[in-house]
Every structure is written in C-alpha cells, then in structure tokens.
C-alpha positions as MATLAB code, in Angstrom:
seq = 'MEKNLPRKLDTEILNQLATEQLVEIIIEEGKSIEKLTNRVVELEKEIEKLKVSRDLDSIRLWKAPLGGILKKLRTNNKRNQKKTRH';
ca = [
     126.233  104.428   85.282;
     127.152  105.833   81.886;
     129.788  103.971   79.928;
     130.638  106.806   77.537;
     134.279  106.966   76.663;
     135.891  110.368   77.212;
     136.734  112.447   74.190;
     140.330  112.640   73.183;
     141.251  116.256   73.850;
     144.740  117.335   73.025;
     146.334  120.769   73.098;
     145.880  121.356   69.380;
     142.135  120.679   69.504;
     141.643  122.733   72.678;
     143.494  125.726   71.196;
     141.013  125.795   68.309;
     137.920  125.917   70.520;
     136.036  129.039   71.553;
     135.940  130.083   75.208;
     132.301  128.982   75.505;
     133.191  125.517   74.239;
     136.069  125.248   76.694;
     133.814  126.292   79.562;
     131.269  123.631   78.528;
     133.986  120.973   78.454;
     135.207  122.019   81.902;
     131.667  121.853   83.304;
     131.082  118.410   81.759;
     134.393  117.124   83.091;
     133.568  118.524   86.539;
     130.256  116.642   86.515;
     132.021  113.450   85.473;
     134.566  113.861   88.251;
     131.788  114.426   90.787;
     129.947  111.274   89.655;
     133.123  109.224   89.806;
     134.012  110.612   93.223;
     130.561  109.711   94.537;
     130.893  106.217   93.079;
     134.294  105.765   94.724;
     132.798  106.782   98.084;
     129.933  104.284   97.604;
     132.361  101.511   96.726;
     134.592  102.310   99.713;
     131.554  102.057  102.005;
     130.601   98.741  100.423;
     134.154   97.458  100.899;
     134.044   98.401  104.585;
     130.701   96.605  105.002;
     132.134   93.513  103.341;
     135.235   93.627  105.553;
     133.087   93.839  108.683;
     130.902   90.996  107.433;
     133.986   88.902  106.640;
     135.450   89.591  110.067;
     132.187   88.651  111.779;
     132.024   85.440  109.771;
     135.591   84.624  110.775;
     134.747   85.187  114.431;
     131.638   83.004  114.147;
     133.555   80.221  112.431;
     136.342   80.423  114.963;
     134.018   80.466  117.962;
     131.791   77.611  116.808;
     134.467   74.887  116.819;
     136.036   76.279  119.974;
     132.660   76.339  121.689;
     132.091   72.703  120.727;
     135.520   71.700  121.995;
     134.999   73.485  125.314;
     131.603   71.867  125.755;
     133.103   68.443  125.054;
     135.937   69.077  127.521;
     133.474   70.138  130.214;
     131.370   67.041  129.610;
     134.447   64.802  129.781;
     135.620   66.525  132.967;
     132.228   65.977  134.609;
     132.308   62.288  133.624;
     135.833   61.915  134.962;
     134.875   63.591  138.227;
     131.930   61.225  138.661;
     134.148   58.193  137.973;
     136.800   59.272  140.494;
     134.213   59.854  143.223;
     132.919   56.257  143.093;
];
C-alpha cells in the first residue's frame, strides 16, 4: 500500500487552481478513498476471523480441562461403585 502523504490543500491554493486541476484532484482523492475503504473492509474481515479463532480457542481450552475432570470423576465413580459392591 502506498505511503504517500496527502498534499496540504487549503482554500487559498484551491482557489488559484484551474477547473481541470481541481477535477484531477477530486478524481485522485476519490481513488484514495476507494483504496482506503477497501482496506478497511479487508481489515474488518480479518478482525472477524481473528475473533472467531479466539473464541474457538477459548472453547477448546475450556472444554479440555472440563473433559479431563469429567473423565476423572467417572473413573472415580466406577472405582467407588466396585468397592461398595464387594
């Protein structure tokens, strides 16, 4: 992406320009706005992907310990049931 700094355009400078020059500036600015708008859309999509990925990671991390705890509880319950039967 271009890193050109925008020109400083004030009223005094713009009043001195010919119509053709003003039209060219407007077209250039329109192109810049379109590029920036497209970049914003890309970045918003990337943010959404990262949020989904983060949320999935959180679910995986949350489920893993819980799954281990449940498995351990089930194993302990089975052992306790065997001990009480004897």
